[in-house]
Amino acid sequence: MWAIEIIVTDGTSLLGADNKSAIAEIMHAIETLQANLQIQHGEVKVVFVPDEEIGLLGAKALNVETLNADFAYTLDCCAIGEIVFENWNAGEFQVKFRGQSAHPMSAKGKLRNAVLYAQQFISMLPGGERPEYTENREGYYWVTTIHGTVSEAQLNLHIRDFTQVGFEQRRRFVETLVESFNQLHGAETVTAAYQPVYRNVAEHLQGENRYPVELALESMKAIGVEPFPIAMRGGYDGAVLSEKGLPCPNLFCGAHNFHSVYEFLPVGSLTKASEMILEILRRAVADR
């Protein structure tokens, strides 16, 4: 009988293993290097950036030129063996609706309800293209927040797609919907401000920049881990860093059920992730 040791919470809070396990794995690898000076490796730099969960703000603020690094890795995948060198394109709209308040006793022909405008706008988005109805490489539209009054309402709308063509089609769909809505209800009833979030890292891990991907795949196999590439339905710091010119695939940290009270981390996966880091460092210096 196999016995598997796992780390969990008591069920009342998140485990946060996607961040905590990565920190533990990285620091254990560094500790191993310091205790075993015979291990050959190149210059190693460790960077911890904040605010990954709220828009990759730390990675966006980081000046990669100051690192003077050839390539990098993040540890922000789930199960053992997972590796990401493809994720989707992401952007978001802040959509605002302008209404006109009036006392209900004399509102006929005068009141324009911004809350109902927002409701109607949402209903005009493709109904089957939401996160709860999509998987694999299927993109979506996702309304994440909505608030307002009769006079003014606002919603946050995320768009996601793996291909640049599909992503631009989604962006144009929203912009066209805004134009059509204003034709229906009057000029500037709705306005939409677009902001890019991140792009598909696959664009930046081609040619010579493919090396850290191949290095990671070889290192996993060398320590007895079968690589499991996934097209990530999300973003990670490395997507931003890669776009800035620092090739950065995403490697497993070993955790499961991210961002949930059901999250758990097999201890074996934790130790294998640390082994993987060390093997990558050994092979990188051998390739020089």
PDB file of C-alpha atoms in Angstrom:
ATOM      1  CA  MET A   1       0.000   0.000   0.000  1.00  0.00           C
ATOM      2  CA  TRP A   2       1.255   3.461  -0.922  1.00  0.00           C
ATOM      3  CA  ALA A   3       1.209   6.201   1.699  1.00  0.00           C
ATOM      4  CA  ILE A   4       1.061   9.751   0.367  1.00  0.00           C
ATOM      5  CA  GLU A   5       1.765  12.626   2.740  1.00  0.00           C
ATOM      6  CA  ILE A   6      -0.121  15.814   1.888  1.00  0.00           C
ATOM      7  CA  ILE A   7      -0.346  19.319   3.317  1.00  0.00           C
ATOM      8  CA  VAL A   8      -3.819  20.837   3.755  1.00  0.00           C
ATOM      9  CA  THR A   9      -5.560  23.583   5.706  1.00  0.00           C
ATOM     10  CA  ASP A  10      -8.122  23.024   8.446  1.00  0.00           C
ATOM     11  CA  GLY A  11     -10.806  23.917   5.913  1.00  0.00           C
ATOM     12  CA  THR A  12     -11.431  27.458   7.144  1.00  0.00           C
ATOM     13  CA  SER A  13      -8.848  29.278   5.018  1.00  0.00           C
ATOM     14  CA  LEU A  14      -6.810  28.988   1.844  1.00  0.00           C
ATOM     15  CA  LEU A  15      -3.544  27.088   1.832  1.00  0.00           C
ATOM     16  CA  GLY A  16      -1.883  29.478  -0.615  1.00  0.00           C
ATOM     17  CA  ALA A  17       0.428  26.699  -1.759  1.00  0.00           C
ATOM     18  CA  ASP A  18       0.928  28.152  -5.240  1.00  0.00           C
ATOM     19  CA  ASN A  19       3.002  30.901  -3.628  1.00  0.00           C
ATOM     20  CA  LYS A  20       4.220  29.331  -0.391  1.00  0.00           C
ATOM     21  CA  SER A  21       5.363  26.047  -1.884  1.00  0.00           C
ATOM     22  CA  ALA A  22       7.270  27.838  -4.644  1.00  0.00           C
ATOM     23  CA  ILE A  23       9.105  29.963  -2.081  1.00  0.00           C
ATOM     24  CA  ALA A  24       9.951  26.856  -0.030  1.00  0.00           C
ATOM     25  CA  GLU A  25      11.159  24.950  -3.103  1.00  0.00           C
ATOM     26  CA  ILE A  26      13.328  27.801  -4.331  1.00  0.00           C
ATOM     27  CA  MET A  27      14.876  28.517  -0.940  1.00  0.00           C
ATOM     28  CA  HIS A  28      15.529  24.813  -0.298  1.00  0.00           C
ATOM     29  CA  ALA A  29      17.363  24.603  -3.617  1.00  0.00           C
ATOM     30  CA  ILE A  30      19.482  27.642  -2.715  1.00  0.00           C
ATOM     31  CA  GLU A  31      20.197  26.160   0.724  1.00  0.00           C
ATOM     32  CA  THR A  32      21.309  22.926  -0.970  1.00  0.00           C
ATOM     33  CA  LEU A  33      23.694  24.837  -3.240  1.00  0.00           C
ATOM     34  CA  GLN A  34      25.219  26.650  -0.273  1.00  0.00           C
ATOM     35  CA  ALA A  35      25.688  23.406   1.649  1.00  0.00           C
ATOM     36  CA  ASN A  36      27.141  21.527  -1.330  1.00  0.00           C
ATOM     37  CA  LEU A  37      29.712  23.743  -2.975  1.00  0.00           C
ATOM     38  CA  GLN A  38      30.749  20.938  -5.328  1.00  0.00           C
ATOM     39  CA  ILE A  39      27.511  21.383  -7.295  1.00  0.00           C
ATOM     40  CA  GLN A  40      28.421  23.309 -10.433  1.00  0.00           C
ATOM     41  CA  HIS A  41      26.080  26.113 -11.436  1.00  0.00           C
ATOM     42  CA  GLY A  42      26.068  29.534 -13.001  1.00  0.00           C
ATOM     43  CA  GLU A  43      25.012  32.772 -11.375  1.00  0.00           C
ATOM     44  CA  VAL A  44      21.620  32.344  -9.732  1.00  0.00           C
ATOM     45  CA  LYS A  45      19.282  35.227  -8.975  1.00  0.00           C
ATOM     46  CA  VAL A  46      16.068  34.886  -6.992  1.00  0.00           C
ATOM     47  CA  VAL A  47      13.301  37.473  -7.297  1.00  0.00           C
ATOM     48  CA  PHE A  48      10.046  37.585  -5.350  1.00  0.00           C
ATOM     49  CA  VAL A  49       7.444  39.952  -6.791  1.00  0.00           C
ATOM     50  CA  PRO A  50       4.160  40.978  -5.119  1.00  0.00           C
ATOM     51  CA  ASP A  51       0.655  41.356  -6.492  1.00  0.00           C
ATOM     52  CA  GLU A  52       0.614  38.459  -8.962  1.00  0.00           C
ATOM     53  CA  GLU A  53      -2.984  37.665  -8.075  1.00  0.00           C
ATOM     54  CA  ILE A  54      -4.271  41.186  -8.729  1.00  0.00           C
ATOM     55  CA  GLY A  55      -2.902  41.856 -12.188  1.00  0.00           C
ATOM     56  CA  LEU A  56       0.760  40.734 -12.225  1.00  0.00           C
ATOM     57  CA  LEU A  57       1.666  44.198 -10.943  1.00  0.00           C
ATOM     58  CA  GLY A  58       5.015  43.169  -9.462  1.00  0.00           C
ATOM     59  CA  ALA A  59       6.214  41.625 -12.709  1.00  0.00           C
ATOM     60  CA  LYS A  60       5.013  44.651 -14.654  1.00  0.00           C
ATOM     61  CA  ALA A  61       7.027  46.944 -12.359  1.00  0.00           C
ATOM     62  CA  LEU A  62      10.187  44.824 -12.474  1.00  0.00           C
ATOM     63  CA  ASN A  63      13.045  46.141 -14.607  1.00  0.00           C
ATOM     64  CA  VAL A  64      14.384  42.928 -16.161  1.00  0.00           C
ATOM     65  CA  GLU A  65      17.473  44.675 -17.518  1.00  0.00           C
ATOM     66  CA  THR A  66      18.800  45.111 -13.979  1.00  0.00           C
ATOM     67  CA  LEU A  67      18.793  41.313 -13.564  1.00  0.00           C
ATOM     68  CA  ASN A  68      21.154  40.771 -16.507  1.00  0.00           C
ATOM     69  CA  ALA A  69      19.761  37.233 -16.806  1.00  0.00           C
ATOM     70  CA  ASP A  70      19.650  34.939 -19.831  1.00  0.00           C
ATOM     71  CA  PHE A  71      16.338  33.345 -18.904  1.00  0.00           C
ATOM     72  CA  ALA A  72      14.119  32.721 -15.901  1.00  0.00           C
ATOM     73  CA  TYR A  73      11.434  30.434 -14.483  1.00  0.00           C
ATOM     74  CA  THR A  74       8.388  30.892 -12.325  1.00  0.00           C
ATOM     75  CA  LEU A  75       6.954  28.086 -10.201  1.00  0.00           C
ATOM     76  CA  ASP A  76       3.226  28.664 -10.479  1.00  0.00           C
ATOM     77  CA  CYS A  77       1.788  25.507 -12.074  1.00  0.00           C
ATOM     78  CA  CYS A  78      -0.218  22.856 -10.298  1.00  0.00           C
ATOM     79  CA  ALA A  79       0.475  19.122 -10.367  1.00  0.00           C
ATOM     80  CA  ILE A  80       3.878  17.508 -10.611  1.00  0.00           C
ATOM     81  CA  GLY A  81       5.215  17.537 -14.169  1.00  0.00           C
ATOM     82  CA  GLU A  82       3.184  20.488 -15.393  1.00  0.00           C
ATOM     83  CA  ILE A  83       5.000  23.046 -17.499  1.00  0.00           C
ATOM     84  CA  VAL A  84       3.513  26.076 -19.236  1.00  0.00           C
ATOM     85  CA  PHE A  85       4.909  27.695 -22.339  1.00  0.00           C
ATOM     86  CA  GLU A  86       1.538  28.758 -23.671  1.00  0.00           C
ATOM     87  CA  ASN A  87      -1.182  30.787 -21.960  1.00  0.00           C
ATOM     88  CA  TRP A  88      -3.874  33.031 -23.286  1.00  0.00           C
ATOM     89  CA  ASN A  89      -4.150  36.698 -24.161  1.00  0.00           C
ATOM     90  CA  ALA A  90      -5.985  38.792 -21.618  1.00  0.00           C
ATOM     91  CA  GLY A  91      -7.556  42.222 -21.519  1.00  0.00           C
ATOM     92  CA  GLU A  92     -10.319  43.990 -19.668  1.00  0.00           C
ATOM     93  CA  PHE A  93     -12.879  46.740 -20.185  1.00  0.00           C
ATOM     94  CA  GLN A  94     -14.230  49.197 -17.643  1.00  0.00           C
ATOM     95  CA  VAL A  95     -17.741  49.783 -18.992  1.00  0.00           C
ATOM     96  CA  LYS A  96     -19.724  52.773 -17.689  1.00  0.00           C
ATOM     97  CA  PHE A  97     -23.422  53.490 -18.197  1.00  0.00           C
ATOM     98  CA  ARG A  98     -24.978  56.929 -17.891  1.00  0.00           C
ATOM     99  CA  GLY A  99     -28.593  57.159 -16.849  1.00  0.00           C
ATOM    100  CA  GLN A 100     -30.965  59.906 -15.771  1.00  0.00           C
ATOM    101  CA  SER A 101     -32.683  59.914 -12.405  1.00  0.00           C
ATOM    102  CA  ALA A 102     -36.228  61.104 -11.933  1.00  0.00           C
ATOM    103  CA  HIS A 103     -38.823  60.829  -9.226  1.00  0.00           C
ATOM    104  CA  PRO A 104     -40.942  57.737  -9.944  1.00  0.00           C
ATOM    105  CA  MET A 105     -44.140  59.760  -9.605  1.00  0.00           C
ATOM    106  CA  SER A 106     -43.257  61.673 -12.761  1.00  0.00           C
ATOM    107  CA  ALA A 107     -40.637  59.408 -14.349  1.00  0.00           C
ATOM    108  CA  LYS A 108     -42.421  58.476 -17.554  1.00  0.00           C
ATOM    109  CA  GLY A 109     -40.343  59.508 -20.564  1.00  0.00           C
ATOM    110  CA  LYS A 110     -37.629  60.930 -18.303  1.00  0.00           C
ATOM    111  CA  LEU A 111     -36.023  58.205 -16.185  1.00  0.00           C
ATOM    112  CA  ARG A 112     -33.161  56.309 -17.798  1.00  0.00           C
ATOM    113  CA  ASN A 113     -32.005  53.460 -15.529  1.00  0.00           C
ATOM    114  CA  ALA A 114     -28.250  52.849 -15.737  1.00  0.00           C
ATOM    115  CA  VAL A 115     -28.555  49.622 -13.740  1.00  0.00           C
ATOM    116  CA  LEU A 116     -30.952  48.192 -16.315  1.00  0.00           C
ATOM    117  CA  TYR A 117     -28.675  49.382 -19.105  1.00  0.00           C
ATOM    118  CA  ALA A 118     -25.846  47.348 -17.561  1.00  0.00           C
ATOM    119  CA  GLN A 119     -28.156  44.348 -17.269  1.00  0.00           C
ATOM    120  CA  GLN A 120     -29.166  44.638 -20.915  1.00  0.00           C
ATOM    121  CA  PHE A 121     -25.538  45.011 -22.026  1.00  0.00           C
ATOM    122  CA  ILE A 122     -24.566  41.804 -20.211  1.00  0.00           C
ATOM    123  CA  SER A 123     -27.467  39.938 -21.819  1.00  0.00           C
ATOM    124  CA  MET A 124     -26.123  40.930 -25.249  1.00  0.00           C
ATOM    125  CA  LEU A 125     -22.817  39.110 -24.677  1.00  0.00           C
ATOM    126  CA  PRO A 126     -22.582  35.560 -26.118  1.00  0.00           C
ATOM    127  CA  GLY A 127     -24.316  33.456 -23.462  1.00  0.00           C
ATOM    128  CA  GLY A 128     -22.295  30.278 -23.955  1.00  0.00           C
ATOM    129  CA  GLU A 129     -18.925  32.024 -23.929  1.00  0.00           C
ATOM    130  CA  ARG A 130     -18.488  32.427 -20.198  1.00  0.00           C
ATOM    131  CA  PRO A 131     -15.929  30.733 -17.907  1.00  0.00           C
ATOM    132  CA  GLU A 132     -18.467  28.243 -16.574  1.00  0.00           C
ATOM    133  CA  TYR A 133     -19.203  26.970 -20.111  1.00  0.00           C
ATOM    134  CA  THR A 134     -15.688  26.831 -21.588  1.00  0.00           C
ATOM    135  CA  GLU A 135     -12.557  24.688 -21.304  1.00  0.00           C
ATOM    136  CA  ASN A 136      -9.228  23.858 -22.989  1.00  0.00           C
ATOM    137  CA  ARG A 137      -8.493  26.543 -25.625  1.00  0.00           C
ATOM    138  CA  GLU A 138     -11.986  28.063 -25.644  1.00  0.00           C
ATOM    139  CA  GLY A 139     -11.998  31.782 -24.889  1.00  0.00           C
ATOM    140  CA  TYR A 140     -14.659  33.753 -23.040  1.00  0.00           C
ATOM    141  CA  TYR A 141     -16.218  37.008 -21.869  1.00  0.00           C
ATOM    142  CA  TRP A 142     -16.391  37.374 -18.081  1.00  0.00           C
ATOM    143  CA  VAL A 143     -18.255  40.043 -16.127  1.00  0.00           C
ATOM    144  CA  THR A 144     -16.438  40.171 -12.790  1.00  0.00           C
ATOM    145  CA  THR A 145     -18.011  43.145 -10.978  1.00  0.00           C
ATOM    146  CA  ILE A 146     -21.045  45.370 -11.338  1.00  0.00           C
ATOM    147  CA  HIS A 147     -22.253  48.256  -9.201  1.00  0.00           C
ATOM    148  CA  GLY A 148     -24.177  51.456  -9.622  1.00  0.00           C
ATOM    149  CA  THR A 149     -27.343  53.492  -9.260  1.00  0.00           C
ATOM    150  CA  VAL A 150     -30.077  54.707 -11.564  1.00  0.00           C
ATOM    151  CA  SER A 151     -27.827  57.579 -12.615  1.00  0.00           C
ATOM    152  CA  GLU A 152     -24.600  55.697 -13.192  1.00  0.00           C
ATOM    153  CA  ALA A 153     -23.474  52.077 -13.280  1.00  0.00           C
ATOM    154  CA  GLN A 154     -20.204  50.347 -14.041  1.00  0.00           C
ATOM    155  CA  LEU A 155     -19.082  46.828 -14.779  1.00  0.00           C
ATOM    156  CA  ASN A 156     -15.731  45.140 -15.280  1.00  0.00           C
ATOM    157  CA  LEU A 157     -15.520  42.856 -18.304  1.00  0.00           C
ATOM    158  CA  HIS A 158     -12.612  40.460 -18.958  1.00  0.00           C
ATOM    159  CA  ILE A 159     -11.877  38.953 -22.370  1.00  0.00           C
ATOM    160  CA  ARG A 160      -9.634  35.907 -22.896  1.00  0.00           C
ATOM    161  CA  ASP A 161      -8.462  34.010 -25.976  1.00  0.00           C
ATOM    162  CA  PHE A 162      -5.438  31.874 -26.879  1.00  0.00           C
ATOM    163  CA  THR A 163      -4.965  33.246 -30.392  1.00  0.00           C
ATOM    164  CA  GLN A 164      -4.237  36.863 -31.157  1.00  0.00           C
ATOM    165  CA  VAL A 165      -6.802  36.791 -33.968  1.00  0.00           C
ATOM    166  CA  GLY A 166      -9.502  35.440 -31.658  1.00  0.00           C
ATOM    167  CA  PHE A 167      -8.575  37.927 -28.961  1.00  0.00           C
ATOM    168  CA  GLU A 168      -8.829  40.898 -31.316  1.00  0.00           C
ATOM    169  CA  GLN A 169     -12.200  39.612 -32.526  1.00  0.00           C
ATOM    170  CA  ARG A 170     -13.454  39.590 -28.950  1.00  0.00           C
ATOM    171  CA  ARG A 171     -12.146  43.077 -28.366  1.00  0.00           C
ATOM    172  CA  ARG A 172     -13.820  44.364 -31.530  1.00  0.00           C
ATOM    173  CA  PHE A 173     -17.059  42.617 -30.552  1.00  0.00           C
ATOM    174  CA  VAL A 174     -17.207  44.562 -27.280  1.00  0.00           C
ATOM    175  CA  GLU A 175     -16.345  47.840 -28.999  1.00  0.00           C
ATOM    176  CA  THR A 176     -19.003  47.215 -31.649  1.00  0.00           C
ATOM    177  CA  LEU A 177     -21.516  46.347 -28.949  1.00  0.00           C
ATOM    178  CA  VAL A 178     -20.813  49.696 -27.284  1.00  0.00           C
ATOM    179  CA  GLU A 179     -21.435  51.515 -30.581  1.00  0.00           C
ATOM    180  CA  SER A 180     -24.675  49.602 -31.182  1.00  0.00           C
ATOM    181  CA  PHE A 181     -25.861  50.238 -27.625  1.00  0.00           C
ATOM    182  CA  ASN A 182     -25.352  53.978 -28.048  1.00  0.00           C
ATOM    183  CA  GLN A 183     -27.268  53.929 -31.319  1.00  0.00           C
ATOM    184  CA  LEU A 184     -30.111  52.255 -29.451  1.00  0.00           C
ATOM    185  CA  HIS A 185     -30.143  54.429 -26.324  1.00  0.00           C
ATOM    186  CA  GLY A 186     -28.393  57.650 -27.296  1.00  0.00           C
ATOM    187  CA  ALA A 187     -24.838  58.918 -27.663  1.00  0.00           C
ATOM    188  CA  GLU A 188     -22.479  58.223 -24.736  1.00  0.00           C
ATOM    189  CA  THR A 189     -25.039  56.185 -22.848  1.00  0.00           C
ATOM    190  CA  VAL A 190     -22.205  53.665 -22.512  1.00  0.00           C
ATOM    191  CA  THR A 191     -18.431  54.158 -22.686  1.00  0.00           C
ATOM    192  CA  ALA A 192     -15.736  51.482 -22.461  1.00  0.00           C
ATOM    193  CA  ALA A 193     -12.066  51.911 -21.524  1.00  0.00           C
ATOM    194  CA  TYR A 194      -9.830  49.037 -22.577  1.00  0.00           C
ATOM    195  CA  GLN A 195      -6.666  47.900 -20.782  1.00  0.00           C
ATOM    196  CA  PRO A 196      -4.335  45.042 -21.844  1.00  0.00           C
ATOM    197  CA  VAL A 197      -3.384  42.613 -19.049  1.00  0.00           C
ATOM    198  CA  TYR A 198      -0.967  40.069 -20.553  1.00  0.00           C
ATOM    199  CA  ARG A 199      -0.224  38.246 -23.799  1.00  0.00           C
ATOM    200  CA  ASN A 200       0.301  34.621 -24.780  1.00  0.00           C
ATOM    201  CA  VAL A 201       3.821  33.707 -23.667  1.00  0.00           C
ATOM    202  CA  ALA A 202       4.156  31.351 -26.650  1.00  0.00           C
ATOM    203  CA  GLU A 203       4.934  34.393 -28.805  1.00  0.00           C
ATOM    204  CA  HIS A 204       8.113  34.990 -26.802  1.00  0.00           C
ATOM    205  CA  LEU A 205       9.382  31.426 -26.336  1.00  0.00           C
ATOM    206  CA  GLN A 206      10.356  30.697 -29.916  1.00  0.00           C
ATOM    207  CA  GLY A 207      13.759  30.253 -31.598  1.00  0.00           C
ATOM    208  CA  GLU A 208      16.648  30.870 -29.210  1.00  0.00           C
ATOM    209  CA  ASN A 209      14.154  31.755 -26.490  1.00  0.00           C
ATOM    210  CA  ARG A 210      12.933  28.145 -26.588  1.00  0.00           C
ATOM    211  CA  TYR A 211      16.058  27.002 -24.707  1.00  0.00           C
ATOM    212  CA  PRO A 212      14.669  27.326 -21.139  1.00  0.00           C
ATOM    213  CA  VAL A 213      11.654  25.231 -22.189  1.00  0.00           C
ATOM    214  CA  GLU A 214      13.808  22.403 -23.527  1.00  0.00           C
ATOM    215  CA  LEU A 215      16.116  22.654 -20.512  1.00  0.00           C
ATOM    216  CA  ALA A 216      13.191  22.238 -18.125  1.00  0.00           C
ATOM    217  CA  LEU A 217      11.762  19.292 -20.082  1.00  0.00           C
ATOM    218  CA  GLU A 218      15.130  17.499 -20.031  1.00  0.00           C
ATOM    219  CA  SER A 219      15.604  18.230 -16.330  1.00  0.00           C
ATOM    220  CA  MET A 220      12.210  16.814 -15.393  1.00  0.00           C
ATOM    221  CA  LYS A 221      12.910  13.602 -17.259  1.00  0.00           C
ATOM    222  CA  ALA A 222      16.338  13.335 -15.609  1.00  0.00           C
ATOM    223  CA  ILE A 223      14.770  13.289 -12.128  1.00  0.00           C
ATOM    224  CA  GLY A 224      12.068  10.797 -13.085  1.00  0.00           C
ATOM    225  CA  VAL A 225       9.218  13.260 -13.682  1.00  0.00           C
ATOM    226  CA  GLU A 226       7.167  12.945 -16.862  1.00  0.00           C
ATOM    227  CA  PRO A 227       6.627  16.440 -18.329  1.00  0.00           C
ATOM    228  CA  PHE A 228       3.012  17.437 -18.805  1.00  0.00           C
ATOM    229  CA  PRO A 229       2.781  20.600 -20.952  1.00  0.00           C
ATOM    230  CA  ILE A 230      -0.465  22.504 -20.544  1.00  0.00           C
ATOM    231  CA  ALA A 231      -2.018  25.457 -22.312  1.00  0.00           C
ATOM    232  CA  MET A 232      -2.688  27.561 -19.234  1.00  0.00           C
ATOM    233  CA  ARG A 233      -6.128  29.141 -18.928  1.00  0.00           C
ATOM    234  CA  GLY A 234      -4.690  32.033 -16.981  1.00  0.00           C
ATOM    235  CA  GLY A 235      -1.674  34.272 -16.636  1.00  0.00           C
ATOM    236  CA  TYR A 236       1.526  34.222 -14.656  1.00  0.00           C
ATOM    237  CA  ASP A 237       4.402  36.589 -13.918  1.00  0.00           C
ATOM    238  CA  GLY A 238       6.610  34.916 -16.520  1.00  0.00           C
ATOM    239  CA  ALA A 239       4.255  35.887 -19.349  1.00  0.00           C
ATOM    240  CA  VAL A 240       4.934  39.533 -18.517  1.00  0.00           C
ATOM    241  CA  LEU A 241       8.675  38.968 -18.056  1.00  0.00           C
ATOM    242  CA  SER A 242       8.889  37.109 -21.376  1.00  0.00           C
ATOM    243  CA  GLU A 243       7.170  39.979 -23.148  1.00  0.00           C
ATOM    244  CA  LYS A 244       9.801  42.274 -21.629  1.00  0.00           C
ATOM    245  CA  GLY A 245      12.576  40.168 -23.148  1.00  0.00           C
ATOM    246  CA  LEU A 246      13.342  37.665 -20.369  1.00  0.00           C
ATOM    247  CA  PRO A 247      12.195  34.187 -21.566  1.00  0.00           C
ATOM    248  CA  CYS A 248      10.325  32.621 -18.667  1.00  0.00           C
ATOM    249  CA  PRO A 249       8.389  29.337 -18.777  1.00  0.00           C
ATOM    250  CA  ASN A 250       6.220  28.319 -15.830  1.00  0.00           C
ATOM    251  CA  LEU A 251       7.009  25.162 -13.818  1.00  0.00           C
ATOM    252  CA  PHE A 252       5.051  23.030 -11.372  1.00  0.00           C
ATOM    253  CA  CYS A 253       5.052  23.739  -7.648  1.00  0.00           C
ATOM    254  CA  GLY A 254       3.012  20.586  -6.918  1.00  0.00           C
ATOM    255  CA  ALA A 255      -0.175  22.016  -5.448  1.00  0.00           C
ATOM    256  CA  HIS A 256      -3.743  21.121  -6.438  1.00  0.00           C
ATOM    257  CA  ASN A 257      -7.077  23.001  -6.334  1.00  0.00           C
ATOM    258  CA  PHE A 258      -5.511  26.477  -6.246  1.00  0.00           C
ATOM    259  CA  HIS A 259      -7.366  29.288  -4.458  1.00  0.00           C
ATOM    260  CA  SER A 260      -9.722  26.942  -2.651  1.00  0.00           C
ATOM    261  CA  VAL A 261     -10.216  25.617   0.870  1.00  0.00           C
ATOM    262  CA  TYR A 262      -9.783  22.208  -0.808  1.00  0.00           C
ATOM    263  CA  GLU A 263      -6.244  23.006  -1.906  1.00  0.00           C
ATOM    264  CA  PHE A 264      -3.620  20.403  -1.024  1.00  0.00           C
ATOM    265  CA  LEU A 265       0.080  19.801  -1.640  1.00  0.00           C
ATOM    266  CA  PRO A 266       1.691  16.350  -1.817  1.00  0.00           C
ATOM    267  CA  VAL A 267       5.021  16.476  -0.005  1.00  0.00           C
ATOM    268  CA  GLY A 268       6.583  14.318  -2.718  1.00  0.00           C
ATOM    269  CA  SER A 269       5.735  16.949  -5.311  1.00  0.00           C
ATOM    270  CA  LEU A 270       7.251  19.608  -3.080  1.00  0.00           C
ATOM    271  CA  THR A 271      10.600  17.808  -2.928  1.00  0.00           C
ATOM    272  CA  LYS A 272      10.570  16.963  -6.652  1.00  0.00           C
ATOM    273  CA  ALA A 273      10.122  20.633  -7.532  1.00  0.00           C
ATOM    274  CA  SER A 274      13.248  21.469  -5.530  1.00  0.00           C
ATOM    275  CA  GLU A 275      15.124  18.647  -7.288  1.00  0.00           C
ATOM    276  CA  MET A 276      13.978  20.033 -10.618  1.00  0.00           C
ATOM    277  CA  ILE A 277      15.429  23.460  -9.827  1.00  0.00           C
ATOM    278  CA  LEU A 278      18.781  21.956  -8.930  1.00  0.00           C
ATOM    279  CA  GLU A 279      18.840  19.790 -12.053  1.00  0.00           C
ATOM    280  CA  ILE A 280      18.052  22.801 -14.236  1.00  0.00           C
ATOM    281  CA  LEU A 281      20.967  24.713 -12.684  1.00  0.00           C
ATOM    282  CA  ARG A 282      23.351  21.773 -13.198  1.00  0.00           C
ATOM    283  CA  ARG A 283      22.370  21.281 -16.817  1.00  0.00           C
ATOM    284  CA  ALA A 284      22.417  25.000 -17.618  1.00  0.00           C
ATOM    285  CA  VAL A 285      26.082  25.329 -16.623  1.00  0.00           C
ATOM    286  CA  ALA A 286      26.964  22.105 -18.457  1.00  0.00           C
ATOM    287  CA  ASP A 287      25.443  23.516 -21.653  1.00  0.00           C
ATOM    288  CA  ARG A 288      27.683  26.586 -21.595  1.00  0.00           C
TER     289      ARG A 288
END
